[in-house]
Amino acid sequence: MHSPSSTSRRDFLAAAGSTVLAAAASAATGPLTTYGPAKPMRIGVISSSIGGKPQKTNGHTFHFAHGFHPTMDLKMIEKHLSKGPVDLFKSHFRNPKEDFAKLPFDNTVISCYYDADPASAQMFADCFPGVQVARTLDELVKNCDAVWVGDASGRGEDHFELCAPGLAKGLPTFCDKPIGGTVIETRRILEFARKHKAPIMSSSLYRHQWGTEEALRMKASGDFGSLQYVVASQGGGFSYQSWFIYGQHPVWMCMTLCGAGVKAVSMYAREATCHALITYDDRMPAEVWYGRPDVTPTYCSTSAHFAKKTHEWTPAIDGNYWFGHHYQIFRMAHTFLKMAETRVEPVPHQEILEVTAIIAAAAKSVNERSRLVELAEVM
């Protein structure tokens, strides 16, 4: 049931290395600037830790938040990051031919960056000229209009402490998955946000894939009949420990497509693979297949089975995984900015809470002979 071969997107990225440079090796040769309004929205970016240890080159800040800042110093990117991410910045993230007519966003700037480890924070500031290292969370909050908390591989145990100062001031906040790690902590964050009338957003990148957006359009149209079944698959090796971090992704996919209202979960694990059945009282179920061996080249794959048609996709767009990865990062950041501008939350709180509960219920199930565990037992 347990496997040491669990693979994260960070491992996937490192393995890719030089293969991502084909699109435009020379597209980014220096700082890139987009001039926005006189008073752009100031984004405060926070890097979470893993068991108290810093994520020095946190991909969920370096990659996911880069579009909020108009300038980038490529020499510093090359100094501080490994080859795979450097190639991504050149060929996709800061390639003007792949800017989706939006990147970098023309009305934002990263004002401050906070990491409990100041040296790690300075690395980020080196890469994005003008970003100030915040010595404390309060200092960051005083100098920003919205907050982005990025967590690549942590379990969310520090998320409340990182989010609370901004939420207390009513600042729109993105809190990365796993938002609270446990149901208790997730509920605590959501209730704190509601108390202070602070818009909050949390989700996996899977919610923002091109194929996911198309599946939601198909569902909304009604032209393809009712949604009968969803299978959200993920590559890499399953382990009990990795379920709490990377299991979030396929569970988020099921939640995005099927919605809140989950009744119970059953999970079976064997070797480096698990299958989790997510059931409802009033609609058809969904399945998570984590450790699917044939999807490793594209990290994940999802199929939405409608009564009249099956829609299957990966993050890739026209067969290009890295372009598709670039797109889903852009869409998540853009969704966050819309929330910051309008103060309208794009993800229902109940969905956020139930994702955490599904993770907990599935873990309970696999330890109890794969019995069907009702969400009420862990809520």
CSV table of C-alpha atoms in Angstrom, one decimal:
chain,number,residue,atom,x,y,z
A,1,MET,CA,0.0,0.0,0.0
A,2,HIS,CA,2.9,2.4,0.7
A,3,SER,CA,5.3,3.3,-2.0
A,4,PRO,CA,8.5,5.4,-2.0
A,5,SER,CA,8.0,6.2,-5.7
A,6,SER,CA,5.5,9.0,-5.2
A,7,THR,CA,6.1,11.6,-7.9
A,8,SER,CA,5.3,15.3,-7.6
A,9,ARG,CA,5.0,17.9,-10.3
A,10,ARG,CA,8.3,19.3,-9.0
A,11,ASP,CA,10.0,15.9,-9.8
A,12,PHE,CA,8.2,15.8,-13.1
A,13,LEU,CA,9.6,19.3,-13.9
A,14,ALA,CA,13.1,18.4,-12.9
A,15,ALA,CA,13.0,15.3,-15.2
A,16,ALA,CA,11.8,17.4,-18.1
A,17,GLY,CA,15.0,19.5,-18.1
A,18,SER,CA,15.9,20.9,-21.5
A,19,THR,CA,12.9,19.4,-23.4
A,20,VAL,CA,10.8,22.5,-22.8
A,21,LEU,CA,13.0,24.9,-24.7
A,22,ALA,CA,11.8,24.0,-28.3
A,23,ALA,CA,9.2,26.8,-28.4
A,24,ALA,CA,11.4,29.8,-27.9
A,25,ALA,CA,14.8,29.6,-26.4
A,26,SER,CA,15.5,33.2,-26.9
A,27,ALA,CA,12.1,34.6,-26.0
A,28,ALA,CA,13.2,36.0,-22.7
A,29,THR,CA,16.7,37.5,-22.6
A,30,GLY,CA,16.2,40.1,-19.9
A,31,PRO,CA,13.7,41.9,-17.7
A,32,LEU,CA,10.3,42.1,-19.3
A,33,THR,CA,8.0,45.0,-18.4
A,34,THR,CA,4.4,45.8,-18.9
A,35,TYR,CA,3.3,49.3,-17.8
A,36,GLY,CA,0.0,49.3,-16.0
A,37,PRO,CA,-2.1,52.0,-14.2
A,38,ALA,CA,-0.6,54.5,-11.9
A,39,LYS,CA,-1.8,52.5,-8.8
A,40,PRO,CA,-1.6,48.8,-9.7
A,41,MET,CA,-3.0,46.2,-7.3
A,42,ARG,CA,-0.3,45.3,-4.8
A,43,ILE,CA,0.0,41.5,-4.3
A,44,GLY,CA,1.7,40.2,-1.1
A,45,VAL,CA,3.1,36.8,-1.8
A,46,ILE,CA,3.8,34.3,1.1
A,47,SER,CA,5.7,31.0,0.9
A,48,SER,CA,4.6,28.3,3.3
A,49,SER,CA,6.9,25.8,4.8
A,50,ILE,CA,7.1,22.0,4.9
A,51,GLY,CA,7.3,20.8,8.5
A,52,GLY,CA,8.9,24.0,9.5
A,53,LYS,CA,11.5,23.9,6.7
A,54,PRO,CA,11.4,26.6,3.9
A,55,GLN,CA,10.5,25.8,0.3
A,56,LYS,CA,13.5,27.8,-1.0
A,57,THR,CA,12.3,27.9,-4.7
A,58,ASN,CA,8.6,27.3,-4.1
A,59,GLY,CA,7.1,26.6,-7.5
A,60,HIS,CA,3.7,27.8,-6.2
A,61,THR,CA,5.1,31.3,-5.7
A,62,PHE,CA,7.9,31.5,-8.3
A,63,HIS,CA,5.8,29.9,-11.1
A,64,PHE,CA,2.2,30.6,-10.0
A,65,ALA,CA,2.6,34.2,-9.0
A,66,HIS,CA,5.1,35.4,-11.5
A,67,GLY,CA,2.5,37.0,-13.7
A,68,PHE,CA,1.5,39.5,-11.0
A,69,HIS,CA,4.8,41.3,-11.4
A,70,PRO,CA,5.9,43.3,-14.5
A,71,THR,CA,9.6,42.6,-14.4
A,72,MET,CA,11.8,39.6,-14.1
A,73,ASP,CA,15.6,39.3,-13.9
A,74,LEU,CA,16.5,36.3,-16.0
A,75,LYS,CA,20.1,36.2,-14.7
A,76,MET,CA,18.8,35.9,-11.2
A,77,ILE,CA,16.3,33.2,-12.3
A,78,GLU,CA,19.2,31.3,-13.8
A,79,LYS,CA,21.2,31.7,-10.6
A,80,HIS,CA,18.6,30.6,-8.1
A,81,LEU,CA,16.5,28.0,-10.0
A,82,SER,CA,17.3,24.7,-11.5
A,83,LYS,CA,17.4,24.0,-15.3
A,84,GLY,CA,13.9,22.8,-15.7
A,85,PRO,CA,12.2,25.9,-14.2
A,86,VAL,CA,14.7,28.2,-15.9
A,87,ASP,CA,13.7,26.7,-19.3
A,88,LEU,CA,10.0,27.1,-18.4
A,89,PHE,CA,10.4,30.8,-17.7
A,90,LYS,CA,12.2,31.2,-21.1
A,91,SER,CA,9.9,29.1,-23.3
A,92,HIS,CA,6.5,29.6,-21.7
A,93,PHE,CA,6.0,31.7,-18.6
A,94,ARG,CA,7.7,34.9,-20.0
A,95,ASN,CA,7.5,34.1,-23.7
A,96,PRO,CA,5.7,37.1,-25.2
A,97,LYS,CA,4.3,34.7,-27.9
A,98,GLU,CA,2.5,32.8,-25.1
A,99,ASP,CA,1.2,35.7,-23.0
A,100,PHE,CA,-2.5,35.0,-23.5
A,101,ALA,CA,-2.8,38.7,-24.2
A,102,LYS,CA,-2.6,39.2,-20.4
A,103,LEU,CA,0.8,38.2,-19.1
A,104,PRO,CA,2.3,39.8,-17.1
A,105,PHE,CA,-0.9,41.3,-15.8
A,106,ASP,CA,-0.9,45.0,-16.6
A,107,ASN,CA,-2.6,46.1,-13.3
A,108,THR,CA,-0.7,44.3,-10.7
A,109,VAL,CA,2.7,44.3,-8.9
A,110,ILE,CA,4.1,42.0,-6.2
A,111,SER,CA,4.9,44.5,-3.5
A,112,CYS,CA,6.2,42.2,-0.8
A,113,TYR,CA,7.4,38.6,-0.3
A,114,TYR,CA,7.4,36.8,3.0
A,115,ASP,CA,9.2,33.6,4.0
A,116,ALA,CA,10.0,32.6,7.5
A,117,ASP,CA,13.5,32.1,6.1
A,118,PRO,CA,14.7,35.6,5.0
A,119,ALA,CA,17.4,34.1,2.8
A,120,SER,CA,14.7,32.3,0.8
A,121,ALA,CA,12.6,35.5,0.5
A,122,GLN,CA,15.7,37.4,-0.8
A,123,MET,CA,16.1,34.8,-3.6
A,124,PHE,CA,12.6,35.7,-4.8
A,125,ALA,CA,13.2,39.4,-4.5
A,126,ASP,CA,16.4,39.0,-6.6
A,127,CYS,CA,14.4,37.4,-9.4
A,128,PHE,CA,11.6,40.0,-9.5
A,129,PRO,CA,13.1,43.5,-9.3
A,130,GLY,CA,11.2,45.9,-7.0
A,131,VAL,CA,9.8,43.2,-4.7
A,132,GLN,CA,10.5,44.0,-1.1
A,133,VAL,CA,11.3,41.3,1.5
A,134,ALA,CA,8.7,41.6,4.3
A,135,ARG,CA,10.3,41.0,7.7
A,136,THR,CA,6.9,40.1,9.3
A,137,LEU,CA,3.5,39.1,8.1
A,138,ASP,CA,2.1,42.4,9.5
A,139,GLU,CA,4.6,44.3,7.4
A,140,LEU,CA,3.5,42.5,4.3
A,141,VAL,CA,-0.2,43.1,5.0
A,142,LYS,CA,0.4,46.8,5.5
A,143,ASN,CA,1.9,47.0,2.0
A,144,CYS,CA,-0.5,45.0,-0.1
A,145,ASP,CA,-4.1,44.9,-1.4
A,146,ALA,CA,-4.4,41.1,-1.7
A,147,VAL,CA,-2.5,38.0,-0.5
A,148,TRP,CA,-1.3,34.9,-2.3
A,149,VAL,CA,-0.2,32.0,-0.1
A,150,GLY,CA,1.7,29.4,-2.1
A,151,ASP,CA,2.4,25.8,-1.0
A,152,ALA,CA,4.0,23.3,-3.4
A,153,SER,CA,4.4,20.2,-1.3
A,154,GLY,CA,3.4,21.1,2.3
A,155,ARG,CA,0.5,19.8,4.4
A,156,GLY,CA,-1.1,23.1,5.3
A,157,GLU,CA,-0.2,23.1,9.0
A,158,ASP,CA,1.0,26.7,8.9
A,159,HIS,CA,-1.7,28.1,6.6
A,160,PHE,CA,-3.9,29.7,9.2
A,161,GLU,CA,-1.0,31.6,10.7
A,162,LEU,CA,0.1,32.8,7.3
A,163,CYS,CA,-3.4,33.8,6.1
A,164,ALA,CA,-4.8,35.2,9.3
A,165,PRO,CA,-3.2,38.7,9.3
A,166,GLY,CA,-4.4,39.5,5.8
A,167,LEU,CA,-7.9,38.0,6.4
A,168,ALA,CA,-8.2,40.0,9.6
A,169,LYS,CA,-7.9,43.1,7.4
A,170,GLY,CA,-10.4,41.9,4.9
A,171,LEU,CA,-7.8,41.3,2.2
A,172,PRO,CA,-8.8,39.0,-0.7
A,173,THR,CA,-6.6,35.9,-0.2
A,174,PHE,CA,-5.6,32.8,-2.1
A,175,CYS,CA,-4.7,29.9,0.2
A,176,ASP,CA,-3.1,27.1,-1.6
A,177,LYS,CA,-4.1,23.5,-1.2
A,178,PRO,CA,-4.3,21.7,1.2
A,179,ILE,CA,-5.9,24.8,2.6
A,180,GLY,CA,-5.9,23.7,6.2
A,181,GLY,CA,-4.5,20.2,6.1
A,182,THR,CA,-7.3,18.9,8.4
A,183,VAL,CA,-11.0,19.5,8.4
A,184,ILE,CA,-10.8,21.4,11.7
A,185,GLU,CA,-8.1,23.8,10.3
A,186,THR,CA,-9.8,24.2,7.0
A,187,ARG,CA,-13.1,25.2,8.7
A,188,ARG,CA,-11.1,27.5,11.0
A,189,ILE,CA,-9.7,29.4,8.0
A,190,LEU,CA,-13.0,29.6,6.2
A,191,GLU,CA,-14.9,30.8,9.3
A,192,PHE,CA,-12.2,33.4,10.0
A,193,ALA,CA,-12.5,34.7,6.5
A,194,ARG,CA,-16.3,35.0,6.8
A,195,LYS,CA,-16.0,36.7,10.1
A,196,HIS,CA,-13.8,39.4,8.6
A,197,LYS,CA,-15.6,39.6,5.3
A,198,ALA,CA,-12.4,38.6,3.5
A,199,PRO,CA,-12.9,36.9,0.1
A,200,ILE,CA,-10.9,33.7,0.0
A,201,MET,CA,-10.1,31.2,-2.7
A,202,SER,CA,-8.5,27.8,-2.7
A,203,SER,CA,-8.2,25.1,-5.4
A,204,SER,CA,-6.0,22.8,-7.3
A,205,LEU,CA,-4.6,23.7,-10.7
A,206,TYR,CA,-6.8,20.9,-12.1
A,207,ARG,CA,-9.8,23.2,-11.7
A,208,HIS,CA,-8.3,25.5,-14.3
A,209,GLN,CA,-7.3,23.2,-17.1
A,210,TRP,CA,-8.6,23.9,-20.5
A,211,GLY,CA,-10.3,20.5,-20.6
A,212,THR,CA,-11.9,21.1,-17.2
A,213,GLU,CA,-13.4,24.4,-18.4
A,214,GLU,CA,-14.7,22.7,-21.5
A,215,ALA,CA,-16.3,19.9,-19.4
A,216,LEU,CA,-18.0,22.5,-17.2
A,217,ARG,CA,-19.3,24.3,-20.4
A,218,MET,CA,-20.6,20.9,-21.7
A,219,LYS,CA,-22.4,20.3,-18.3
A,220,ALA,CA,-23.9,23.7,-18.2
A,221,SER,CA,-25.2,23.5,-21.8
A,222,GLY,CA,-27.3,20.4,-21.2
A,223,ASP,CA,-26.7,19.3,-24.7
A,224,PHE,CA,-24.9,16.1,-23.7
A,225,GLY,CA,-27.2,14.7,-21.1
A,226,SER,CA,-26.6,14.3,-17.4
A,227,LEU,CA,-23.1,13.7,-16.0
A,228,GLN,CA,-23.0,9.9,-15.3
A,229,TYR,CA,-19.5,9.4,-14.0
A,230,VAL,CA,-16.1,11.1,-13.6
A,231,VAL,CA,-12.7,9.4,-13.4
A,232,ALA,CA,-9.9,11.7,-12.3
A,233,SER,CA,-6.6,10.0,-12.7
A,234,GLN,CA,-3.1,11.0,-11.6
A,235,GLY,CA,0.3,9.6,-12.4
A,236,GLY,CA,3.1,9.0,-9.9
A,237,GLY,CA,3.2,6.5,-7.1
A,238,PHE,CA,0.5,6.5,-4.4
A,239,SER,CA,1.6,6.3,-0.8
A,240,TYR,CA,-0.5,7.0,2.3
A,241,GLN,CA,1.6,10.1,3.1
A,242,SER,CA,1.4,11.5,-0.4
A,243,TRP,CA,-2.4,11.1,-0.5
A,244,PHE,CA,-2.8,14.1,1.9
A,245,ILE,CA,-0.8,16.3,-0.5
A,246,TYR,CA,-1.1,15.1,-4.1
A,247,GLY,CA,-4.4,13.3,-3.6
A,248,GLN,CA,-5.8,16.8,-3.3
A,249,HIS,CA,-5.5,17.3,-7.1
A,250,PRO,CA,-7.8,14.5,-8.4
A,251,VAL,CA,-10.2,15.0,-5.5
A,252,TRP,CA,-10.4,18.7,-6.5
A,253,MET,CA,-11.1,17.6,-10.1
A,254,CYS,CA,-14.1,15.5,-9.0
A,255,MET,CA,-15.4,18.3,-6.7
A,256,THR,CA,-15.1,20.8,-9.6
A,257,LEU,CA,-17.1,18.7,-12.0
A,258,CYS,CA,-19.6,17.1,-9.6
A,259,GLY,CA,-20.0,19.7,-6.9
A,260,ALA,CA,-20.5,19.6,-3.1
A,261,GLY,CA,-22.9,17.3,-1.3
A,262,VAL,CA,-20.7,14.2,-1.1
A,263,LYS,CA,-22.2,11.4,1.1
A,264,ALA,CA,-19.4,8.9,1.6
A,265,VAL,CA,-16.0,7.7,0.3
A,266,SER,CA,-14.4,4.3,-0.1
A,267,MET,CA,-10.8,3.8,-1.0
A,268,TYR,CA,-8.8,0.7,-1.8
A,269,ALA,CA,-5.0,0.8,-2.2
A,270,ARG,CA,-2.6,-1.8,-3.5
A,271,GLU,CA,1.2,-1.3,-4.1
A,272,ALA,CA,1.6,2.2,-5.6
A,273,THR,CA,-2.0,2.7,-6.7
A,274,CYS,CA,-5.3,3.6,-5.1
A,275,HIS,CA,-8.9,3.9,-6.2
A,276,ALA,CA,-11.3,6.1,-4.3
A,277,LEU,CA,-15.1,6.1,-5.0
A,278,ILE,CA,-16.8,9.4,-4.1
A,279,THR,CA,-20.6,8.9,-3.7
A,280,TYR,CA,-23.6,11.2,-3.5
A,281,ASP,CA,-27.2,10.6,-2.4
A,282,ASP,CA,-28.7,12.6,-5.3
A,283,ARG,CA,-26.3,12.1,-8.3
A,284,MET,CA,-23.9,9.7,-9.9
A,285,PRO,CA,-20.5,9.0,-8.3
A,286,ALA,CA,-16.9,10.0,-9.2
A,287,GLU,CA,-13.7,8.0,-9.0
A,288,VAL,CA,-10.1,9.0,-8.2
A,289,TRP,CA,-7.3,6.8,-9.7
A,290,TYR,CA,-4.0,7.9,-8.1
A,291,GLY,CA,-1.0,6.0,-9.3
A,292,ARG,CA,-2.2,5.4,-12.9
A,293,PRO,CA,0.9,4.3,-14.7
A,294,ASP,CA,0.1,5.3,-18.3
A,295,VAL,CA,-0.6,9.1,-17.7
A,296,THR,CA,2.9,10.0,-16.3
A,297,PRO,CA,3.9,11.9,-19.4
A,298,THR,CA,1.0,14.4,-18.9
A,299,TYR,CA,0.9,14.0,-15.1
A,300,CYS,CA,-2.9,13.4,-15.0
A,301,SER,CA,-5.9,12.5,-17.1
A,302,THR,CA,-9.7,13.0,-16.6
A,303,SER,CA,-12.7,11.6,-18.3
A,304,ALA,CA,-16.2,13.0,-17.8
A,305,HIS,CA,-18.9,10.6,-19.0
A,306,PHE,CA,-22.1,12.3,-20.0
A,307,ALA,CA,-25.1,10.4,-21.2
A,308,LYS,CA,-24.5,11.3,-24.8
A,309,LYS,CA,-20.7,11.8,-25.0
A,310,THR,CA,-17.5,11.2,-23.1
A,311,HIS,CA,-15.0,14.0,-22.8
A,312,GLU,CA,-11.4,13.0,-21.9
A,313,TRP,CA,-8.5,15.3,-21.5
A,314,THR,CA,-5.1,15.9,-19.9
A,315,PRO,CA,-3.5,19.3,-19.1
A,316,ALA,CA,-1.8,19.3,-22.5
A,317,ILE,CA,-3.1,21.6,-25.2
A,318,ASP,CA,-2.7,20.3,-28.7
A,319,GLY,CA,-0.3,17.7,-27.2
A,320,ASN,CA,1.9,20.2,-25.5
A,321,TYR,CA,1.9,19.6,-21.7
A,322,TRP,CA,4.0,22.6,-20.8
A,323,PHE,CA,1.9,25.0,-22.7
A,324,GLY,CA,-1.2,23.5,-21.0
A,325,HIS,CA,0.5,23.8,-17.7
A,326,HIS,CA,1.3,27.4,-18.4
A,327,TYR,CA,-2.4,27.9,-19.3
A,328,GLN,CA,-3.7,26.4,-16.1
A,329,ILE,CA,-1.3,28.6,-14.0
A,330,PHE,CA,-2.5,31.7,-15.9
A,331,ARG,CA,-6.2,30.8,-15.4
A,332,MET,CA,-5.8,30.2,-11.7
A,333,ALA,CA,-4.0,33.5,-11.2
A,334,HIS,CA,-6.5,35.3,-13.4
A,335,THR,CA,-9.4,33.9,-11.4
A,336,PHE,CA,-7.8,35.1,-8.2
A,337,LEU,CA,-7.4,38.6,-9.6
A,338,LYS,CA,-11.1,38.7,-10.6
A,339,MET,CA,-11.9,37.8,-7.0
A,340,ALA,CA,-9.6,40.5,-5.7
A,341,GLU,CA,-11.2,43.1,-8.0
A,342,THR,CA,-14.8,42.1,-7.4
A,343,ARG,CA,-14.7,40.5,-4.0
A,344,VAL,CA,-16.8,37.7,-5.4
A,345,GLU,CA,-15.5,34.3,-4.4
A,346,PRO,CA,-15.2,31.8,-7.3
A,347,VAL,CA,-15.1,28.7,-5.2
A,348,PRO,CA,-17.9,27.8,-2.7
A,349,HIS,CA,-16.7,27.3,0.8
A,350,GLN,CA,-18.5,24.0,1.0
A,351,GLU,CA,-16.5,22.6,-1.9
A,352,ILE,CA,-13.3,23.7,-0.2
A,353,LEU,CA,-14.3,22.1,3.1
A,354,GLU,CA,-15.5,18.8,1.4
A,355,VAL,CA,-12.3,18.3,-0.5
A,356,THR,CA,-10.4,18.2,2.8
A,357,ALA,CA,-13.1,15.9,4.3
A,358,ILE,CA,-12.9,13.6,1.3
A,359,ILE,CA,-9.1,13.3,1.8
A,360,ALA,CA,-9.7,12.4,5.5
A,361,ALA,CA,-12.6,10.0,4.8
A,362,ALA,CA,-10.6,8.1,2.2
A,363,ALA,CA,-7.6,7.8,4.5
A,364,LYS,CA,-9.9,6.4,7.2
A,365,SER,CA,-11.5,4.0,4.7
A,366,VAL,CA,-8.2,2.5,3.5
A,367,ASN,CA,-7.3,1.8,7.1
A,368,GLU,CA,-10.6,0.2,7.7
A,369,ARG,CA,-10.9,-2.5,5.0
A,370,SER,CA,-12.1,0.1,2.4
A,371,ARG,CA,-15.4,0.5,4.1
A,372,LEU,CA,-17.7,3.3,2.9
A,373,VAL,CA,-16.9,6.2,5.3
A,374,GLU,CA,-19.6,8.9,5.5
A,375,LEU,CA,-18.2,12.5,5.4
A,376,ALA,CA,-20.2,13.2,8.5
A,377,GLU,CA,-17.7,10.9,10.4
A,378,VAL,CA,-14.8,13.3,9.7
A,379,MET,CA,-16.7,16.6,9.5
